[in-house]
Amino acid sequence: DAEEAAMRAKGLVRYKDQWVTPEDREKLEQGLRKYEGRWMTEDQIREAQGYVRHEGKWVKKDDLEVLKLIGPAKEDTGLGDALQFVQTEHYAVMGDLAGAEMQTIAETMERLFAEWTRLFPSDLSSSILDGKHRLFVFRKARPYQQLVRARYERMKATENWSESFARTEQERMKMRLRETSFWDVQPYVVSGHVQMPDPFEALKAHCVHFGANALVTRHHRTRFPSWWVNEGIAYWFEKRVTGTIQTFNADVGRAGGYANQNPLDTNKANPWLDPTRWEDLLVGLVREGRDPPLDRMKSKVLFGSENRLDAHDIAKAWSVVAFLIQDDPEKFAAFLRECKEGS
């Protein structure tokens, strides 16, 4: 017909329902498409549009980090598609709480990071976390315990696994299964928490406390400060960010862990378990000349030893850190930079 004759007169050829140049038809028959003036494969076009391959599917490059977190988390916690996820600049919060609660925890953790960088401006970038802090929060213990076991199995698959390392990690796994919270900075910053039977406000406090523990440890890289320093800072941030102290670290769990462990306490109900009384109790000991010297906390640890921090030590560590920060924040930051094991 006339149209076809006109097209052929222009040197065009038919390709499916369109008229193209012979060169273009050759490209089209090879499976190429023109995108932004260039001939590309379908895969090249997707890459040019900002997509990458992940588990056989094309996903936005900006979403890849999230998907790499969510996939293993769904499996490790046993929650599958029921896993809730909220991310902020520095935190990836995952678990089975309601979306609004997850968002509240994420925002609370960003306040922690803001307070940290106010005190330590050199840590302003997310490099101190080496990515995002992976924060798991659960209503009950089952997914938490499954996560702890899954992390152990993943550690077994690493090239650094050895018999001596296995014994250490086995004991650590057993301890974490007895607890309702944990934190770690290797191979990435992660923490896990169970809410029940605590109220939601207590869960927020625990997340901040363990988040501060992780920041202190990452701040020191290979040099870890004494436990009293780490815990004193964690309690200071917990109160600074949430307005309360509701975390009690000890071998056998939360608040009950410190019960009747303090040699200064002669009552069955340990008054040092009430953080609102710490300041008055410490002042009383000083006035009575019964406050032990700070040096006695140098070698004390938090877990797994006869020589561990008791409730009085925790109160004193918080008090000393609070005083030093209030007195001269820059000097305290310098002190922490120089602080070494056993300081």
mmCIF file of C-alpha atoms in Angstrom:
data_model
loop_
_atom_site.group_PDB
_atom_site.id
_atom_site.type_symbol
_atom_site.label_atom_id
_atom_site.label_comp_id
_atom_site.label_asym_id
_atom_site.label_seq_id
_atom_site.Cartn_x
_atom_site.Cartn_y
_atom_site.Cartn_z
ATOM 1 C CA ASP A 1 0.000 0.000 0.000
ATOM 2 C CA ALA A 2 0.945 3.652 -0.182
ATOM 3 C CA GLU A 3 2.125 3.891 3.460
ATOM 4 C CA GLU A 4 4.385 0.873 3.143
ATOM 5 C CA ALA A 5 5.817 2.158 -0.114
ATOM 6 C CA ALA A 6 6.526 5.525 1.498
ATOM 7 C CA MET A 7 8.275 3.901 4.477
ATOM 8 C CA ARG A 8 10.397 1.688 2.256
ATOM 9 C CA ALA A 9 11.269 4.688 0.149
ATOM 10 C CA LYS A 10 12.764 6.229 3.276
ATOM 11 C CA GLY A 11 14.918 3.160 3.793
ATOM 12 C CA LEU A 12 12.880 1.834 6.731
ATOM 13 C CA VAL A 13 11.944 -1.767 7.405
ATOM 14 C CA ARG A 14 9.131 -3.263 9.459
ATOM 15 C CA TYR A 15 9.802 -4.653 12.925
ATOM 16 C CA LYS A 16 6.614 -6.006 14.502
ATOM 17 C CA ASP A 17 4.184 -3.056 14.429
ATOM 18 C CA GLN A 18 6.691 -0.284 13.778
ATOM 19 C CA TRP A 19 8.959 1.030 11.021
ATOM 20 C CA VAL A 20 12.634 1.267 11.913
ATOM 21 C CA THR A 21 16.015 1.500 10.240
ATOM 22 C CA PRO A 22 17.689 -1.773 9.287
ATOM 23 C CA GLU A 23 20.370 -1.093 11.905
ATOM 24 C CA ASP A 24 17.729 -0.547 14.609
ATOM 25 C CA ARG A 25 15.884 -3.729 13.596
ATOM 26 C CA GLU A 26 19.116 -5.680 14.002
ATOM 27 C CA LYS A 27 19.517 -4.269 17.526
ATOM 28 C CA LEU A 28 15.892 -5.006 18.396
ATOM 29 C CA GLU A 29 16.194 -8.567 17.123
ATOM 30 C CA GLN A 30 19.169 -8.984 19.481
ATOM 31 C CA GLY A 31 16.870 -8.152 22.377
ATOM 32 C CA LEU A 32 18.216 -4.624 22.914
ATOM 33 C CA ARG A 33 16.185 -1.507 23.686
ATOM 34 C CA LYS A 34 17.053 2.145 23.364
ATOM 35 C CA TYR A 35 17.191 3.914 26.723
ATOM 36 C CA GLU A 36 18.313 7.521 27.085
ATOM 37 C CA GLY A 37 19.849 7.407 23.623
ATOM 38 C CA ARG A 38 21.807 4.175 24.094
ATOM 39 C CA TRP A 39 21.112 0.564 23.091
ATOM 40 C CA MET A 40 20.991 -1.617 26.223
ATOM 41 C CA THR A 41 19.879 -5.013 27.432
ATOM 42 C CA GLU A 42 16.896 -5.204 29.795
ATOM 43 C CA ASP A 43 19.302 -5.809 32.685
ATOM 44 C CA GLN A 44 21.411 -2.787 31.762
ATOM 45 C CA ILE A 45 18.297 -0.611 31.669
ATOM 46 C CA ARG A 46 17.244 -1.771 35.138
ATOM 47 C CA GLU A 47 20.732 -1.015 36.460
ATOM 48 C CA ALA A 48 20.620 2.443 34.845
ATOM 49 C CA GLN A 49 17.291 3.015 36.621
ATOM 50 C CA GLY A 50 18.926 2.304 39.994
ATOM 51 C CA TYR A 51 17.953 -1.351 40.444
ATOM 52 C CA VAL A 52 20.145 -4.245 41.581
ATOM 53 C CA ARG A 53 19.635 -8.004 41.717
ATOM 54 C CA HIS A 54 18.753 -9.454 45.130
ATOM 55 C CA GLU A 55 17.747 -13.094 45.506
ATOM 56 C CA GLY A 56 16.706 -13.303 41.866
ATOM 57 C CA LYS A 57 14.615 -10.120 41.872
ATOM 58 C CA TRP A 58 15.223 -6.544 40.813
ATOM 59 C CA VAL A 59 15.075 -4.136 43.769
ATOM 60 C CA LYS A 60 15.909 -0.473 44.222
ATOM 61 C CA LYS A 61 19.536 0.007 45.239
ATOM 62 C CA ASP A 62 18.393 2.206 48.145
ATOM 63 C CA ASP A 63 16.290 -0.697 49.473
ATOM 64 C CA LEU A 64 19.067 -3.285 49.263
ATOM 65 C CA GLU A 65 20.521 -2.640 52.733
ATOM 66 C CA VAL A 66 17.081 -3.014 54.281
ATOM 67 C CA LEU A 67 16.378 -6.260 52.420
ATOM 68 C CA LYS A 68 19.746 -7.693 53.456
ATOM 69 C CA LEU A 69 18.735 -7.064 57.078
ATOM 70 C CA ILE A 70 15.126 -8.200 56.854
ATOM 71 C CA GLY A 71 15.737 -11.491 55.054
ATOM 72 C CA PRO A 72 18.018 -13.085 57.677
ATOM 73 C CA ALA A 73 15.995 -11.482 60.500
ATOM 74 C CA LYS A 74 12.778 -13.141 59.316
ATOM 75 C CA GLU A 75 14.526 -16.497 59.426
ATOM 76 C CA ASP A 76 16.580 -15.994 62.602
ATOM 77 C CA THR A 77 13.614 -14.855 64.698
ATOM 78 C CA GLY A 78 11.124 -17.315 63.230
ATOM 79 C CA LEU A 79 8.705 -14.433 62.656
ATOM 80 C CA GLY A 80 8.730 -14.646 58.867
ATOM 81 C CA ASP A 81 6.524 -12.057 57.225
ATOM 82 C CA ALA A 82 5.160 -11.050 60.646
ATOM 83 C CA LEU A 83 8.474 -9.276 61.338
ATOM 84 C CA GLN A 84 7.972 -5.550 61.802
ATOM 85 C CA PHE A 85 10.685 -3.166 60.591
ATOM 86 C CA VAL A 86 11.402 0.514 61.191
ATOM 87 C CA GLN A 87 14.612 2.247 60.203
ATOM 88 C CA THR A 88 16.114 5.630 60.984
ATOM 89 C CA GLU A 89 19.466 7.125 60.054
ATOM 90 C CA HIS A 90 21.443 5.053 62.568
ATOM 91 C CA TYR A 91 19.085 2.268 63.707
ATOM 92 C CA ALA A 92 17.230 -0.659 62.128
ATOM 93 C CA VAL A 93 14.539 -1.733 64.596
ATOM 94 C CA MET A 94 13.055 -5.197 64.027
ATOM 95 C CA GLY A 95 10.647 -7.338 66.015
ATOM 96 C CA ASP A 96 7.019 -8.143 66.733
ATOM 97 C CA LEU A 97 5.810 -5.023 68.549
ATOM 98 C CA ALA A 98 3.143 -2.735 67.143
ATOM 99 C CA GLY A 99 4.323 -0.324 64.465
ATOM 100 C CA ALA A 100 3.830 2.760 66.645
ATOM 101 C CA GLU A 101 5.888 1.195 69.446
ATOM 102 C CA MET A 102 8.658 0.279 67.010
ATOM 103 C CA GLN A 103 8.700 3.855 65.733
ATOM 104 C CA THR A 104 8.876 5.219 69.287
ATOM 105 C CA ILE A 105 11.873 3.038 70.086
ATOM 106 C CA ALA A 106 13.607 4.067 66.844
ATOM 107 C CA GLU A 107 13.078 7.753 67.652
ATOM 108 C CA THR A 108 14.282 7.221 71.232
ATOM 109 C CA MET A 109 17.474 5.587 69.955
ATOM 110 C CA GLU A 110 18.123 8.523 67.635
ATOM 111 C CA ARG A 111 17.897 10.788 70.687
ATOM 112 C CA LEU A 112 20.561 8.600 72.286
ATOM 113 C CA PHE A 113 22.795 9.021 69.236
ATOM 114 C CA ALA A 114 22.215 12.775 69.252
ATOM 115 C CA GLU A 115 23.179 12.980 72.931
ATOM 116 C CA TRP A 116 26.251 10.826 72.273
ATOM 117 C CA THR A 117 27.486 13.032 69.441
ATOM 118 C CA ARG A 118 26.832 16.134 71.538
ATOM 119 C CA LEU A 119 29.283 14.711 74.084
ATOM 120 C CA PHE A 120 31.614 13.171 71.484
ATOM 121 C CA PRO A 121 31.415 15.345 68.330
ATOM 122 C CA SER A 122 34.165 13.303 66.661
ATOM 123 C CA ASP A 123 31.700 10.381 66.472
ATOM 124 C CA LEU A 124 29.151 12.400 64.520
ATOM 125 C CA SER A 125 29.163 10.103 61.495
ATOM 126 C CA SER A 126 27.541 6.674 61.462
ATOM 127 C CA SER A 127 30.993 5.116 61.089
ATOM 128 C CA ILE A 128 31.103 4.525 64.848
ATOM 129 C CA LEU A 129 28.303 1.988 64.302
ATOM 130 C CA ASP A 130 29.821 0.698 61.050
ATOM 131 C CA GLY A 131 26.378 0.816 59.462
ATOM 132 C CA LYS A 132 23.111 0.670 61.362
ATOM 133 C CA HIS A 133 22.654 -0.721 64.874
ATOM 134 C CA ARG A 134 20.395 -3.769 64.421
ATOM 135 C CA LEU A 135 17.961 -3.536 67.320
ATOM 136 C CA PHE A 136 15.547 -6.420 67.971
ATOM 137 C CA VAL A 137 12.567 -5.936 70.278
ATOM 138 C CA PHE A 138 10.080 -8.666 71.139
ATOM 139 C CA ARG A 139 6.955 -8.923 73.241
ATOM 140 C CA LYS A 140 7.838 -12.388 74.576
ATOM 141 C CA ALA A 141 10.908 -14.589 74.862
ATOM 142 C CA ARG A 142 10.441 -17.163 72.082
ATOM 143 C CA PRO A 143 11.663 -15.121 69.060
ATOM 144 C CA TYR A 144 14.415 -13.617 71.230
ATOM 145 C CA GLN A 145 15.708 -17.058 72.160
ATOM 146 C CA GLN A 146 15.486 -18.220 68.554
ATOM 147 C CA LEU A 147 17.541 -15.172 67.523
ATOM 148 C CA VAL A 148 20.216 -15.949 70.133
ATOM 149 C CA ARG A 149 20.517 -19.543 68.905
ATOM 150 C CA ALA A 150 20.560 -18.451 65.255
ATOM 151 C CA ARG A 151 23.390 -15.992 65.920
ATOM 152 C CA TYR A 152 25.375 -18.810 67.509
ATOM 153 C CA GLU A 153 24.852 -21.023 64.464
ATOM 154 C CA ARG A 154 25.902 -18.208 62.141
ATOM 155 C CA MET A 155 29.056 -17.685 64.202
ATOM 156 C CA LYS A 156 29.874 -21.384 63.811
ATOM 157 C CA ALA A 157 29.911 -20.925 60.047
ATOM 158 C CA THR A 158 32.585 -18.204 60.139
ATOM 159 C CA GLU A 159 36.226 -18.832 59.277
ATOM 160 C CA ASN A 160 37.379 -17.699 62.742
ATOM 161 C CA TRP A 161 35.533 -20.525 64.487
ATOM 162 C CA SER A 162 37.764 -22.705 66.677
ATOM 163 C CA GLU A 163 37.397 -25.093 69.601
ATOM 164 C CA SER A 164 38.388 -22.485 72.186
ATOM 165 C CA PHE A 165 36.153 -19.908 70.515
ATOM 166 C CA ALA A 166 33.312 -22.446 70.534
ATOM 167 C CA ARG A 167 33.486 -22.862 74.322
ATOM 168 C CA THR A 168 33.342 -19.109 74.841
ATOM 169 C CA GLU A 169 30.421 -18.655 72.471
ATOM 170 C CA GLN A 170 28.520 -21.587 73.965
ATOM 171 C CA GLU A 171 28.738 -20.038 77.432
ATOM 172 C CA ARG A 172 27.739 -16.675 76.027
ATOM 173 C CA MET A 173 24.726 -18.217 74.298
ATOM 174 C CA LYS A 174 23.640 -19.970 77.516
ATOM 175 C CA MET A 175 23.925 -16.723 79.466
ATOM 176 C CA ARG A 176 21.926 -14.801 76.863
ATOM 177 C CA LEU A 177 19.216 -17.447 76.894
ATOM 178 C CA ARG A 178 18.893 -16.951 80.665
ATOM 179 C CA GLU A 179 18.681 -13.186 80.175
ATOM 180 C CA THR A 180 16.097 -11.074 78.419
ATOM 181 C CA SER A 181 18.539 -8.679 76.738
ATOM 182 C CA PHE A 182 21.916 -8.838 75.012
ATOM 183 C CA TRP A 183 24.227 -6.613 72.986
ATOM 184 C CA ASP A 184 27.257 -7.205 70.795
ATOM 185 C CA VAL A 185 29.526 -5.225 68.472
ATOM 186 C CA GLN A 186 30.973 -8.081 66.415
ATOM 187 C CA PRO A 187 30.691 -8.647 63.525
ATOM 188 C CA TYR A 188 28.225 -5.726 63.600
ATOM 189 C CA VAL A 189 26.406 -3.743 66.294
ATOM 190 C CA VAL A 190 23.321 -5.650 67.445
ATOM 191 C CA SER A 191 21.130 -5.926 70.525
ATOM 192 C CA GLY A 192 18.044 -7.912 71.453
ATOM 193 C CA HIS A 193 15.370 -7.301 74.094
ATOM 194 C CA VAL A 194 12.229 -8.921 75.482
ATOM 195 C CA GLN A 195 9.552 -6.635 76.909
ATOM 196 C CA MET A 196 7.443 -8.989 79.060
ATOM 197 C CA PRO A 197 6.840 -8.727 81.940
ATOM 198 C CA ASP A 198 8.107 -5.132 81.934
ATOM 199 C CA PRO A 199 6.081 -2.107 80.813
ATOM 200 C CA PHE A 200 6.933 -0.485 77.481
ATOM 201 C CA GLU A 201 8.758 2.422 79.166
ATOM 202 C CA ALA A 202 11.169 -0.045 80.773
ATOM 203 C CA LEU A 203 11.834 -1.654 77.392
ATOM 204 C CA LYS A 204 12.787 1.757 75.993
ATOM 205 C CA ALA A 205 15.179 2.277 78.886
ATOM 206 C CA HIS A 206 16.827 -1.112 78.304
ATOM 207 C CA CYS A 207 17.292 -0.347 74.599
ATOM 208 C CA VAL A 208 18.975 2.962 75.386
ATOM 209 C CA HIS A 209 21.204 1.418 78.053
ATOM 210 C CA PHE A 210 22.481 -1.384 75.826
ATOM 211 C CA GLY A 211 22.767 1.020 72.906
ATOM 212 C CA ALA A 212 25.055 3.183 75.031
ATOM 213 C CA ASN A 213 27.108 0.108 76.009
ATOM 214 C CA ALA A 214 27.632 -0.573 72.310
ATOM 215 C CA LEU A 215 28.596 3.034 71.549
ATOM 216 C CA VAL A 216 31.187 3.065 74.337
ATOM 217 C CA THR A 217 32.711 -0.167 73.073
ATOM 218 C CA ARG A 218 32.733 0.969 69.440
ATOM 219 C CA HIS A 219 34.208 4.303 70.527
ATOM 220 C CA HIS A 220 37.197 2.422 71.958
ATOM 221 C CA ARG A 221 37.526 0.011 69.044
ATOM 222 C CA THR A 222 40.065 -2.505 70.390
ATOM 223 C CA ARG A 223 40.382 -0.819 73.788
ATOM 224 C CA PHE A 224 37.501 -1.546 76.140
ATOM 225 C CA PRO A 225 37.162 0.601 79.268
ATOM 226 C CA SER A 226 36.598 -0.930 82.674
ATOM 227 C CA TRP A 227 33.084 -2.175 83.293
ATOM 228 C CA TRP A 228 32.384 0.530 85.853
ATOM 229 C CA VAL A 229 33.140 3.176 83.225
ATOM 230 C CA ASN A 230 30.993 1.502 80.579
ATOM 231 C CA GLU A 231 28.066 0.960 82.946
ATOM 232 C CA GLY A 232 28.333 4.417 84.497
ATOM 233 C CA ILE A 233 28.073 5.968 81.042
ATOM 234 C CA ALA A 234 25.208 3.657 80.024
ATOM 235 C CA TYR A 235 23.204 4.581 83.135
ATOM 236 C CA TRP A 236 23.899 8.282 82.576
ATOM 237 C CA PHE A 237 22.571 8.090 79.003
ATOM 238 C CA GLU A 238 19.619 5.952 80.074
ATOM 239 C CA LYS A 239 18.492 8.629 82.514
ATOM 240 C CA ARG A 240 19.410 11.488 80.192
ATOM 241 C CA VAL A 241 17.369 10.133 77.286
ATOM 242 C CA THR A 242 14.409 8.470 79.041
ATOM 243 C CA GLY A 243 14.298 10.403 82.310
ATOM 244 C CA THR A 244 14.484 7.189 84.328
ATOM 245 C CA ILE A 245 16.694 4.232 85.213
ATOM 246 C CA GLN A 246 15.078 0.818 84.858
ATOM 247 C CA THR A 247 17.968 -1.448 83.826
ATOM 248 C CA PHE A 248 19.737 -3.769 86.270
ATOM 249 C CA ASN A 249 22.540 -5.866 84.794
ATOM 250 C CA ALA A 250 23.691 -8.973 86.647
ATOM 251 C CA ASP A 251 24.412 -12.652 86.063
ATOM 252 C CA VAL A 252 20.875 -13.847 86.776
ATOM 253 C CA GLY A 253 18.848 -11.183 85.016
ATOM 254 C CA ARG A 254 17.361 -7.793 85.674
ATOM 255 C CA ALA A 255 16.458 -6.229 88.995
ATOM 256 C CA GLY A 256 16.470 -9.504 90.877
ATOM 257 C CA GLY A 257 20.098 -10.024 89.959
ATOM 258 C CA TYR A 258 21.357 -7.543 92.514
ATOM 259 C CA ALA A 259 19.109 -8.550 95.381
ATOM 260 C CA ASN A 260 21.091 -9.035 98.606
ATOM 261 C CA GLN A 261 24.440 -8.943 96.761
ATOM 262 C CA ASN A 262 25.581 -5.667 98.279
ATOM 263 C CA PRO A 263 27.717 -6.135 101.451
ATOM 264 C CA LEU A 264 26.668 -2.665 102.587
ATOM 265 C CA ASP A 265 23.050 -3.744 102.751
ATOM 266 C CA THR A 266 21.834 -5.326 105.988
ATOM 267 C CA ASN A 267 18.168 -5.517 104.960
ATOM 268 C CA LYS A 268 16.480 -8.218 102.919
ATOM 269 C CA ALA A 269 15.038 -5.582 100.595
ATOM 270 C CA ASN A 270 18.074 -3.983 98.967
ATOM 271 C CA PRO A 271 17.617 -0.178 98.916
ATOM 272 C CA TRP A 272 20.223 0.123 96.152
ATOM 273 C CA LEU A 273 17.731 -1.439 93.739
ATOM 274 C CA ASP A 274 15.798 1.843 93.789
ATOM 275 C CA PRO A 275 17.673 4.308 91.518
ATOM 276 C CA THR A 276 15.629 7.226 92.860
ATOM 277 C CA ARG A 277 17.436 6.696 96.196
ATOM 278 C CA TRP A 278 20.975 6.399 94.833
ATOM 279 C CA GLU A 279 22.022 9.979 95.426
ATOM 280 C CA ASP A 280 20.787 10.054 99.045
ATOM 281 C CA LEU A 281 22.297 6.639 99.787
ATOM 282 C CA LEU A 282 25.707 7.643 98.392
ATOM 283 C CA VAL A 283 25.692 10.917 100.311
ATOM 284 C CA GLY A 284 24.844 9.002 103.479
ATOM 285 C CA LEU A 285 27.776 6.618 103.044
ATOM 286 C CA VAL A 286 30.196 9.492 102.492
ATOM 287 C CA ARG A 287 28.980 11.319 105.595
ATOM 288 C CA GLU A 288 29.338 8.135 107.640
ATOM 289 C CA GLY A 289 32.821 7.473 106.252
ATOM 290 C CA ARG A 290 31.692 4.096 104.860
ATOM 291 C CA ASP A 291 31.921 4.763 101.121
ATOM 292 C CA PRO A 292 34.533 2.379 99.637
ATOM 293 C CA PRO A 293 37.251 3.959 97.450
ATOM 294 C CA LEU A 294 36.706 4.177 93.718
ATOM 295 C CA ASP A 295 39.806 2.058 93.047
ATOM 296 C CA ARG A 296 38.046 -1.060 94.287
ATOM 297 C CA MET A 297 35.919 -1.081 91.121
ATOM 298 C CA LYS A 298 38.914 -1.172 88.754
ATOM 299 C CA SER A 299 39.034 -4.900 88.234
ATOM 300 C CA LYS A 300 35.348 -5.661 88.760
ATOM 301 C CA VAL A 301 33.344 -7.117 85.894
ATOM 302 C CA LEU A 302 29.660 -7.330 85.090
ATOM 303 C CA PHE A 303 29.238 -11.042 84.433
ATOM 304 C CA GLY A 304 30.668 -14.431 85.257
ATOM 305 C CA SER A 305 32.966 -13.699 88.199
ATOM 306 C CA GLU A 306 32.959 -13.557 91.981
ATOM 307 C CA ASN A 307 34.485 -10.088 91.626
ATOM 308 C CA ARG A 308 31.564 -8.427 89.881
ATOM 309 C CA LEU A 309 29.939 -5.044 90.235
ATOM 310 C CA ASP A 310 27.187 -4.937 92.846
ATOM 311 C CA ALA A 311 24.283 -2.510 93.086
ATOM 312 C CA HIS A 312 26.265 -0.007 95.162
ATOM 313 C CA ASP A 313 29.063 -0.053 92.555
ATOM 314 C CA ILE A 314 26.547 0.629 89.789
ATOM 315 C CA ALA A 315 25.095 3.577 91.703
ATOM 316 C CA LYS A 316 28.564 4.961 92.358
ATOM 317 C CA ALA A 317 29.628 4.519 88.721
ATOM 318 C CA TRP A 318 26.558 6.457 87.575
ATOM 319 C CA SER A 319 27.209 9.179 90.152
ATOM 320 C CA VAL A 320 30.889 9.603 89.212
ATOM 321 C CA VAL A 321 30.135 9.770 85.482
ATOM 322 C CA ALA A 322 27.271 12.236 86.045
ATOM 323 C CA PHE A 323 29.542 14.483 88.125
ATOM 324 C CA LEU A 324 32.402 14.394 85.605
ATOM 325 C CA ILE A 325 30.114 15.202 82.666
ATOM 326 C CA GLN A 326 28.410 18.008 84.545
ATOM 327 C CA ASP A 327 31.741 19.424 85.772
ATOM 328 C CA ASP A 328 33.547 19.460 82.406
ATOM 329 C CA PRO A 329 32.090 17.531 79.432
ATOM 330 C CA GLU A 330 35.154 18.117 77.251
ATOM 331 C CA LYS A 331 37.500 16.861 79.958
ATOM 332 C CA PHE A 332 35.326 13.784 80.440
ATOM 333 C CA ALA A 333 35.391 13.066 76.701
ATOM 334 C CA ALA A 334 39.186 13.325 76.793
ATOM 335 C CA PHE A 335 39.258 11.000 79.814
ATOM 336 C CA LEU A 336 37.225 8.386 77.986
ATOM 337 C CA ARG A 337 39.482 8.574 74.947
ATOM 338 C CA GLU A 338 42.464 7.791 77.158
ATOM 339 C CA CYS A 339 40.679 5.209 79.263
ATOM 340 C CA LYS A 340 42.190 1.721 78.897
ATOM 341 C CA GLU A 341 41.445 -1.725 80.245
ATOM 342 C CA GLY A 342 41.571 -1.663 84.037
ATOM 343 C CA SER A 343 41.271 2.128 84.322
#
